[in-house]
mmCIF file with all atom_site columns, C-alpha atoms and ligand atoms in Angstrom:
data_model
loop_
_atom_site.group_PDB
_atom_site.id
_atom_site.type_symbol
_atom_site.label_atom_id
_atom_site.label_alt_id
_atom_site.label_comp_id
_atom_site.label_asym_id
_atom_site.label_entity_id
_atom_site.label_seq_id
_atom_site.pdbx_PDB_ins_code
_atom_site.Cartn_x
_atom_site.Cartn_y
_atom_site.Cartn_z
_atom_site.occupancy
_atom_site.B_iso_or_equiv
_atom_site.pdbx_formal_charge
_atom_site.auth_seq_id
_atom_site.auth_comp_id
_atom_site.auth_asym_id
_atom_site.auth_atom_id
_atom_site.pdbx_PDB_model_num
ATOM   1   C  CA  . MET A 1 1   ? 96.470 -31.662 20.678 1.00 48.00 ? 1   MET A CA  1
ATOM   2   C  CA  . VAL A 1 2   ? 92.823 -31.649 19.548 1.00 53.00 ? 2   VAL A CA  1
ATOM   3   C  CA  . SER A 1 3   ? 92.893 -32.387 15.668 1.00 50.00 ? 3   SER A CA  1
ATOM   4   C  CA  . THR A 1 4   ? 90.943 -30.104 13.660 1.00 52.00 ? 4   THR A CA  1
ATOM   5   C  CA  . THR A 1 5   ? 91.485 -32.520 9.760  1.00 60.00 ? 5   THR A CA  1
ATOM   6   C  CA  . MET A 1 6   ? 89.462 -35.061 11.279 1.00 82.00 ? 6   MET A CA  1
ATOM   7   C  CA  . GLU A 1 7   ? 92.354 -37.708 9.588  1.00 87.00 ? 7   GLU A CA  1
ATOM   8   C  CA  . THR A 1 8   ? 91.086 -40.690 12.243 1.00 91.00 ? 8   THR A CA  1
ATOM   9   C  CA  . LEU A 1 9   ? 87.025 -40.438 11.282 1.00 95.00 ? 9   LEU A CA  1
ATOM   10  C  CA  . SER A 1 10  ? 86.006 -42.210 7.606  1.00 94.00 ? 10  SER A CA  1
ATOM   11  C  CA  . VAL A 1 11  ? 82.558 -41.546 6.000  1.00 94.00 ? 11  VAL A CA  1
ATOM   12  C  CA  . ARG A 1 12  ? 81.080 -44.701 5.478  1.00 95.00 ? 12  ARG A CA  1
ATOM   13  C  CA  . THR A 1 13  ? 78.305 -44.994 2.293  1.00 93.00 ? 13  THR A CA  1
ATOM   14  C  CA  . GLU A 1 14  ? 75.667 -47.620 1.719  1.00 92.00 ? 14  GLU A CA  1
ATOM   15  C  CA  . ASN A 1 15  ? 72.873 -47.338 -0.463 1.00 90.00 ? 15  ASN A CA  1
ATOM   16  C  CA  . LYS A 1 16  ? 73.072 -43.388 0.690  1.00 88.00 ? 16  LYS A CA  1
ATOM   17  C  CA  . PHE A 1 17  ? 72.842 -44.290 4.091  1.00 91.00 ? 17  PHE A CA  1
ATOM   18  C  CA  . ARG A 1 18  ? 76.259 -42.296 5.509  1.00 93.00 ? 18  ARG A CA  1
ATOM   19  C  CA  . THR A 1 19  ? 77.471 -43.476 8.502  1.00 95.00 ? 19  THR A CA  1
ATOM   20  C  CA  . LEU A 1 20  ? 80.942 -41.810 10.237 1.00 97.00 ? 20  LEU A CA  1
ATOM   21  C  CA  . ILE A 1 21  ? 83.360 -44.493 11.185 1.00 96.00 ? 21  ILE A CA  1
ATOM   22  C  CA  . THR A 1 22  ? 86.750 -44.186 13.773 1.00 97.00 ? 22  THR A CA  1
ATOM   23  C  CA  . LYS A 1 23  ? 89.994 -45.619 12.495 1.00 95.00 ? 23  LYS A CA  1
ATOM   24  C  CA  . GLN A 1 24  ? 91.623 -45.514 16.202 1.00 95.00 ? 24  GLN A CA  1
ATOM   25  C  CA  . THR A 1 25  ? 90.303 -45.941 20.021 1.00 97.00 ? 25  THR A CA  1
ATOM   26  C  CA  . TYR A 1 26  ? 89.271 -43.518 21.364 1.00 97.00 ? 26  TYR A CA  1
ATOM   27  C  CA  . LYS A 1 27  ? 89.012 -43.258 26.139 1.00 97.00 ? 27  LYS A CA  1
ATOM   28  C  CA  . LYS A 1 28  ? 85.698 -42.068 27.625 1.00 98.00 ? 28  LYS A CA  1
ATOM   29  C  CA  . GLY A 1 29  ? 86.438 -38.469 27.667 1.00 97.00 ? 29  GLY A CA  1
ATOM   30  C  CA  . GLU A 1 30  ? 88.081 -37.796 25.596 1.00 96.00 ? 30  GLU A CA  1
ATOM   31  C  CA  . VAL A 1 31  ? 88.909 -35.265 23.033 1.00 96.00 ? 31  VAL A CA  1
ATOM   32  C  CA  . ILE A 1 32  ? 88.021 -36.701 18.726 1.00 96.00 ? 32  ILE A CA  1
ATOM   33  C  CA  . CYS A 1 33  ? 87.555 -33.415 17.307 1.00 95.00 ? 33  CYS A CA  1
ATOM   34  C  CA  . VAL A 1 34  ? 86.956 -29.766 16.821 1.00 95.00 ? 34  VAL A CA  1
ATOM   35  C  CA  . MET A 1 35  ? 83.317 -29.354 15.562 1.00 95.00 ? 35  MET A CA  1
ATOM   36  C  CA  . PRO A 1 36  ? 83.987 -27.594 12.382 1.00 93.00 ? 36  PRO A CA  1
ATOM   37  C  CA  . SER A 1 37  ? 81.529 -24.870 12.617 1.00 92.00 ? 37  SER A CA  1
ATOM   38  C  CA  . GLU A 1 38  ? 80.654 -23.156 8.648  1.00 85.00 ? 38  GLU A CA  1
ATOM   39  C  CA  . ASN A 1 39  ? 77.456 -20.885 7.577  1.00 90.00 ? 39  ASN A CA  1
ATOM   40  C  CA  . ILE A 1 40  ? 75.454 -20.536 10.017 1.00 94.00 ? 40  ILE A CA  1
ATOM   41  C  CA  . MET A 1 41  ? 72.221 -20.864 9.576  1.00 95.00 ? 41  MET A CA  1
ATOM   42  C  CA  . ASP A 1 42  ? 68.617 -19.917 11.698 1.00 95.00 ? 42  ASP A CA  1
ATOM   43  C  CA  . LYS A 1 43  ? 66.933 -22.330 10.217 1.00 95.00 ? 43  LYS A CA  1
ATOM   44  C  CA  . PRO A 1 44  ? 68.017 -26.175 11.170 1.00 95.00 ? 44  PRO A CA  1
ATOM   45  C  CA  . ASN A 1 45  ? 67.954 -28.453 8.447  1.00 92.00 ? 45  ASN A CA  1
ATOM   46  C  CA  . ARG A 1 46  ? 68.538 -32.237 8.189  1.00 89.00 ? 46  ARG A CA  1
ATOM   47  C  CA  . PHE A 1 47  ? 72.505 -31.983 7.870  1.00 90.00 ? 47  PHE A CA  1
ATOM   48  C  CA  . THR A 1 48  ? 73.061 -28.614 10.485 1.00 95.00 ? 48  THR A CA  1
ATOM   49  C  CA  . VAL A 1 49  ? 73.602 -29.004 14.309 1.00 97.00 ? 49  VAL A CA  1
ATOM   50  C  CA  . GLN A 1 50  ? 72.022 -26.621 16.795 1.00 97.00 ? 50  GLN A CA  1
ATOM   51  C  CA  . ILE A 1 51  ? 74.396 -24.500 18.973 1.00 97.00 ? 51  ILE A CA  1
ATOM   52  C  CA  . ALA A 1 52  ? 72.476 -21.755 19.882 1.00 95.00 ? 52  ALA A CA  1
ATOM   53  C  CA  . LYS A 1 53  ? 69.143 -21.124 20.024 1.00 93.00 ? 53  LYS A CA  1
ATOM   54  C  CA  . ASP A 1 54  ? 68.606 -19.219 16.708 1.00 94.00 ? 54  ASP A CA  1
ATOM   55  C  CA  . LYS A 1 55  ? 71.696 -20.801 15.437 1.00 97.00 ? 55  LYS A CA  1
ATOM   56  C  CA  . HIS A 1 56  ? 72.136 -24.059 13.310 1.00 97.00 ? 56  HIS A CA  1
ATOM   57  C  CA  . THR A 1 57  ? 75.164 -24.611 11.813 1.00 97.00 ? 57  THR A CA  1
ATOM   58  C  CA  . HIS A 1 58  ? 76.737 -27.581 9.026  1.00 96.00 ? 58  HIS A CA  1
ATOM   59  C  CA  . VAL A 1 59  ? 79.989 -29.342 10.604 1.00 95.00 ? 59  VAL A CA  1
ATOM   60  C  CA  . GLY A 1 60  ? 81.560 -30.863 7.487  1.00 93.00 ? 60  GLY A CA  1
ATOM   61  C  CA  . LYS A 1 61  ? 82.238 -34.363 8.427  1.00 93.00 ? 61  LYS A CA  1
ATOM   62  C  CA  . LEU A 1 62  ? 80.294 -34.544 11.542 1.00 96.00 ? 62  LEU A CA  1
ATOM   63  C  CA  . ALA A 1 63  ? 76.613 -34.487 9.412  1.00 94.00 ? 63  ALA A CA  1
ATOM   64  C  CA  . ALA A 1 64  ? 77.253 -38.403 8.573  1.00 95.00 ? 64  ALA A CA  1
ATOM   65  C  CA  . LEU A 1 65  ? 77.155 -38.714 12.577 1.00 96.00 ? 65  LEU A CA  1
ATOM   66  C  CA  . ASN A 1 66  ? 74.089 -40.760 12.852 1.00 96.00 ? 66  ASN A CA  1
ATOM   67  C  CA  . HIS A 1 67  ? 71.778 -40.502 15.710 1.00 97.00 ? 67  HIS A CA  1
ATOM   68  C  CA  . SER A 1 68  ? 71.127 -42.933 19.088 1.00 96.00 ? 68  SER A CA  1
ATOM   69  C  CA  . CYS A 1 69  ? 69.573 -43.671 21.830 1.00 97.00 ? 69  CYS A CA  1
ATOM   70  C  CA  . ASP A 1 70  ? 72.905 -45.246 23.498 1.00 96.00 ? 70  ASP A CA  1
ATOM   71  C  CA  . PRO A 1 71  ? 75.475 -43.205 22.026 1.00 97.00 ? 71  PRO A CA  1
ATOM   72  C  CA  . ASN A 1 72  ? 79.120 -42.726 22.184 1.00 97.00 ? 72  ASN A CA  1
ATOM   73  C  CA  . VAL A 1 73  ? 80.210 -39.066 21.959 1.00 98.00 ? 73  VAL A CA  1
ATOM   74  C  CA  . ILE A 1 74  ? 78.647 -35.668 22.759 1.00 98.00 ? 74  ILE A CA  1
ATOM   75  C  CA  . LEU A 1 75  ? 78.829 -32.520 21.317 1.00 98.00 ? 75  LEU A CA  1
ATOM   76  C  CA  . ASP A 1 76  ? 79.483 -30.180 23.354 1.00 97.00 ? 76  ASP A CA  1
ATOM   77  C  CA  . THR A 1 77  ? 78.407 -26.777 21.742 1.00 97.00 ? 77  THR A CA  1
ATOM   78  C  CA  . GLU A 1 78  ? 79.231 -24.419 24.139 1.00 96.00 ? 78  GLU A CA  1
ATOM   79  C  CA  . ASN A 1 79  ? 83.430 -25.794 23.171 1.00 96.00 ? 79  ASN A CA  1
ATOM   80  C  CA  . MET A 1 80  ? 82.766 -26.631 20.146 1.00 96.00 ? 80  MET A CA  1
ATOM   81  C  CA  . LEU A 1 81  ? 83.583 -30.678 20.535 1.00 97.00 ? 81  LEU A CA  1
ATOM   82  C  CA  . MET A 1 82  ? 83.365 -33.493 20.067 1.00 97.00 ? 82  MET A CA  1
ATOM   83  C  CA  . ILE A 1 83  ? 84.148 -35.461 22.912 1.00 97.00 ? 83  ILE A CA  1
ATOM   84  C  CA  . ALA A 1 84  ? 83.827 -40.140 23.325 1.00 98.00 ? 84  ALA A CA  1
ATOM   85  C  CA  . ARG A 1 85  ? 81.300 -40.668 26.358 1.00 97.00 ? 85  ARG A CA  1
ATOM   86  C  CA  . ARG A 1 86  ? 82.745 -43.597 26.181 1.00 97.00 ? 86  ARG A CA  1
ATOM   87  C  CA  . ASP A 1 87  ? 85.800 -46.030 25.199 1.00 98.00 ? 87  ASP A CA  1
ATOM   88  C  CA  . ILE A 1 88  ? 84.911 -46.721 21.656 1.00 98.00 ? 88  ILE A CA  1
ATOM   89  C  CA  . GLU A 1 89  ? 87.502 -48.921 19.654 1.00 98.00 ? 89  GLU A CA  1
ATOM   90  C  CA  . LYS A 1 90  ? 88.618 -48.567 16.147 1.00 97.00 ? 90  LYS A CA  1
ATOM   91  C  CA  . GLY A 1 91  ? 85.970 -48.853 13.843 1.00 96.00 ? 91  GLY A CA  1
ATOM   92  C  CA  . GLU A 1 92  ? 83.039 -48.658 15.387 1.00 97.00 ? 92  GLU A CA  1
ATOM   93  C  CA  . GLU A 1 93  ? 79.900 -46.225 14.365 1.00 97.00 ? 93  GLU A CA  1
ATOM   94  C  CA  . LEU A 1 94  ? 79.987 -42.652 16.428 1.00 98.00 ? 94  LEU A CA  1
ATOM   95  C  CA  . SER A 1 95  ? 76.971 -41.557 17.147 1.00 97.00 ? 95  SER A CA  1
ATOM   96  C  CA  . PHE A 1 96  ? 75.540 -38.890 19.269 1.00 97.00 ? 96  PHE A CA  1
ATOM   97  C  CA  . PHE A 1 97  ? 71.718 -38.415 21.043 1.00 98.00 ? 97  PHE A CA  1
ATOM   98  C  CA  . TYR A 1 98  ? 70.113 -35.810 18.477 1.00 98.00 ? 98  TYR A CA  1
ATOM   99  C  CA  . PRO A 1 99  ? 68.216 -33.972 20.602 1.00 98.00 ? 99  PRO A CA  1
ATOM   100 C  CA  . SER A 1 100 ? 70.881 -33.411 23.460 1.00 98.00 ? 100 SER A CA  1
ATOM   101 C  CA  . THR A 1 101 ? 71.572 -30.438 20.312 1.00 98.00 ? 101 THR A CA  1
ATOM   102 C  CA  . GLU A 1 102 ? 67.995 -30.126 18.642 1.00 98.00 ? 102 GLU A CA  1
ATOM   103 C  CA  . TRP A 1 103 ? 65.012 -29.018 20.365 1.00 97.00 ? 103 TRP A CA  1
ATOM   104 C  CA  . GLU A 1 104 ? 63.047 -29.328 17.018 1.00 97.00 ? 104 GLU A CA  1
ATOM   105 C  CA  . MET A 1 105 ? 64.320 -31.197 14.502 1.00 96.00 ? 105 MET A CA  1
ATOM   106 C  CA  . GLN A 1 106 ? 63.728 -30.460 10.450 1.00 93.00 ? 106 GLN A CA  1
ATOM   107 C  CA  . ALA A 1 107 ? 62.791 -34.060 9.679  1.00 92.00 ? 107 ALA A CA  1
ATOM   108 C  CA  . PRO A 1 108 ? 61.893 -35.751 12.109 1.00 96.00 ? 108 PRO A CA  1
ATOM   109 C  CA  . PHE A 1 109 ? 62.349 -39.928 11.972 1.00 96.00 ? 109 PHE A CA  1
ATOM   110 C  CA  . ILE A 1 110 ? 61.539 -43.632 14.096 1.00 97.00 ? 110 ILE A CA  1
ATOM   111 C  CA  . CYS A 1 111 ? 64.490 -44.387 15.260 1.00 96.00 ? 111 CYS A CA  1
ATOM   112 C  CA  . LEU A 1 112 ? 65.300 -48.247 15.773 1.00 91.00 ? 112 LEU A CA  1
ATOM   113 C  CA  . CYS A 1 113 ? 68.322 -47.990 16.946 1.00 88.00 ? 113 CYS A CA  1
ATOM   114 C  CA  . GLY A 1 114 ? 67.320 -51.367 19.610 1.00 89.00 ? 114 GLY A CA  1
ATOM   115 C  CA  . ALA A 1 115 ? 69.021 -49.626 22.988 1.00 91.00 ? 115 ALA A CA  1
ATOM   116 C  CA  . THR A 1 116 ? 66.154 -50.974 25.511 1.00 92.00 ? 116 THR A CA  1
ATOM   117 C  CA  . ASN A 1 117 ? 66.017 -47.045 26.232 1.00 93.00 ? 117 ASN A CA  1
ATOM   118 C  CA  . CYS A 1 118 ? 65.423 -46.166 22.721 1.00 96.00 ? 118 CYS A CA  1
ATOM   119 C  CA  . ILE A 1 119 ? 62.947 -42.963 22.677 1.00 97.00 ? 119 ILE A CA  1
ATOM   120 C  CA  . HIS A 1 120 ? 61.000 -43.738 19.423 1.00 96.00 ? 120 HIS A CA  1
ATOM   121 C  CA  . VAL A 1 121 ? 60.806 -40.512 17.284 1.00 97.00 ? 121 VAL A CA  1
ATOM   122 C  CA  . VAL A 1 122 ? 63.651 -38.070 17.305 1.00 97.00 ? 122 VAL A CA  1
ATOM   123 C  CA  . ALA A 1 123 ? 62.077 -35.348 16.157 1.00 97.00 ? 123 ALA A CA  1
ATOM   124 C  CA  . GLY A 1 124 ? 63.917 -33.384 19.322 1.00 97.00 ? 124 GLY A CA  1
ATOM   125 C  CA  . ALA A 1 125 ? 64.202 -31.899 23.014 1.00 97.00 ? 125 ALA A CA  1
ATOM   126 C  CA  . ARG A 1 126 ? 60.912 -29.795 23.331 1.00 95.00 ? 126 ARG A CA  1
ATOM   127 C  CA  . PHE A 1 127 ? 59.014 -33.299 22.762 1.00 96.00 ? 127 PHE A CA  1
ATOM   128 C  CA  . LEU A 1 128 ? 60.796 -35.285 24.739 1.00 96.00 ? 128 LEU A CA  1
ATOM   129 C  CA  . PRO A 1 129 ? 59.452 -35.233 28.809 1.00 93.00 ? 129 PRO A CA  1
ATOM   130 C  CA  . LEU A 1 130 ? 61.908 -34.049 31.501 1.00 90.00 ? 130 LEU A CA  1
ATOM   131 C  CA  . SER A 1 131 ? 62.361 -37.633 33.170 1.00 91.00 ? 131 SER A CA  1
ATOM   132 C  CA  . THR A 1 132 ? 63.745 -38.701 29.589 1.00 93.00 ? 132 THR A CA  1
ATOM   133 C  CA  . LEU A 1 133 ? 66.209 -35.515 29.196 1.00 93.00 ? 133 LEU A CA  1
ATOM   134 C  CA  . GLU A 1 134 ? 68.045 -36.197 32.311 1.00 91.00 ? 134 GLU A CA  1
ATOM   135 C  CA  . THR A 1 135 ? 68.627 -39.358 31.793 1.00 93.00 ? 135 THR A CA  1
ATOM   136 C  CA  . GLN A 1 136 ? 71.336 -37.810 28.500 1.00 95.00 ? 136 GLN A CA  1
ATOM   137 C  CA  . TYR A 1 137 ? 74.265 -34.942 28.200 1.00 96.00 ? 137 TYR A CA  1
ATOM   138 C  CA  . LEU A 1 138 ? 72.524 -31.796 27.013 1.00 97.00 ? 138 LEU A CA  1
ATOM   139 C  CA  . SER A 1 139 ? 73.761 -29.030 25.543 1.00 97.00 ? 139 SER A CA  1
ATOM   140 C  CA  . LYS A 1 140 ? 73.133 -25.329 27.352 1.00 97.00 ? 140 LYS A CA  1
ATOM   141 C  CA  . HIS A 1 141 ? 71.316 -24.239 24.724 1.00 97.00 ? 141 HIS A CA  1
ATOM   142 C  CA  . ILE A 1 142 ? 68.829 -27.082 25.098 1.00 97.00 ? 142 ILE A CA  1
ATOM   143 C  CA  . ARG A 1 143 ? 69.136 -26.669 29.189 1.00 96.00 ? 143 ARG A CA  1
ATOM   144 C  CA  . GLU A 1 144 ? 68.319 -22.950 28.936 1.00 96.00 ? 144 GLU A CA  1
ATOM   145 C  CA  . GLN A 1 145 ? 65.043 -23.732 26.026 1.00 95.00 ? 145 GLN A CA  1
ATOM   146 C  CA  . MET A 1 146 ? 63.662 -25.874 28.484 1.00 93.00 ? 146 MET A CA  1
ATOM   147 C  CA  . ILE A 1 147 ? 63.910 -23.888 31.398 1.00 93.00 ? 147 ILE A CA  1
ATOM   148 C  CA  . ASP A 1 148 ? 61.710 -21.325 29.150 1.00 93.00 ? 148 ASP A CA  1
ATOM   149 C  CA  . LEU A 1 149 ? 58.938 -23.998 28.266 1.00 91.00 ? 149 LEU A CA  1
ATOM   150 C  CA  . LEU A 1 150 ? 58.745 -25.324 31.907 1.00 89.00 ? 150 LEU A CA  1
ATOM   151 C  CA  . ASN A 1 151 ? 58.398 -21.235 32.975 1.00 92.00 ? 151 ASN A CA  1
ATOM   152 C  CA  . ASN A 1 152 ? 55.607 -20.849 29.704 1.00 90.00 ? 152 ASN A CA  1
ATOM   153 C  CA  . THR A 1 153 ? 53.985 -23.558 31.049 1.00 88.00 ? 153 THR A CA  1
ATOM   154 C  CA  . LYS A 1 154 ? 53.549 -22.163 35.291 1.00 88.00 ? 154 LYS A CA  1
ATOM   155 C  CA  . GLN A 1 155 ? 52.501 -19.030 33.560 1.00 90.00 ? 155 GLN A CA  1
ATOM   156 C  CA  . HIS A 1 156 ? 49.864 -20.151 31.356 1.00 87.00 ? 156 HIS A CA  1
ATOM   157 C  CA  . LEU A 1 157 ? 48.761 -22.791 34.236 1.00 90.00 ? 157 LEU A CA  1
ATOM   158 C  CA  . LYS A 1 158 ? 48.726 -20.130 36.384 1.00 91.00 ? 158 LYS A CA  1
ATOM   159 C  CA  . LYS A 1 159 ? 46.237 -17.973 33.838 1.00 90.00 ? 159 LYS A CA  1
ATOM   160 C  CA  . ILE A 1 160 ? 44.123 -20.447 33.527 1.00 88.00 ? 160 ILE A CA  1
ATOM   161 C  CA  . GLN A 1 161 ? 43.467 -21.178 37.515 1.00 86.00 ? 161 GLN A CA  1
ATOM   162 C  CA  . SER A 1 162 ? 42.986 -17.606 38.131 1.00 85.00 ? 162 SER A CA  1
ATOM   163 C  CA  . LYS A 1 163 ? 40.149 -18.026 35.264 1.00 74.00 ? 163 LYS A CA  1
HETATM 164 ZN ZN1 . ZN  B 2 .   ? 66.479 -45.471 19.491 1.00 60.73 ? 1   ZN  B ZN1 1
#
């Protein structure tokens, strides 16, 4: 059974910096919880997760998830599930790759995660090269928006060349 209560997760706050900690271990691929969806909006803010092209939702406790370029969870926005990306130890901080759900973020920041594949500027998928995105799990709406962007670029190039 999938837990919707999220009792296995706790939010730790230190100097106003929030982290989401797991109280139990998870195996790679295991469903950790259902993503809560509260008041859906058409614009993002610092606490929302993008779930479709113009849909951003508050996610309750999961708003404490920080970004990592080498994350241990993925947010499956099609099925609204948080899933372990690898084996996770009890007491570990949970993190996901923000551009996997966010096309264009309202509050970009510099990442200091230290991963060898760190993207440094976290501003949303539209600002990342395809080669970087390909190495990460991506939500369906991000893949679709990426294809739209590529098609628009192709058409734009055709127009320039035909002049
Ligand atoms: Zn990073």
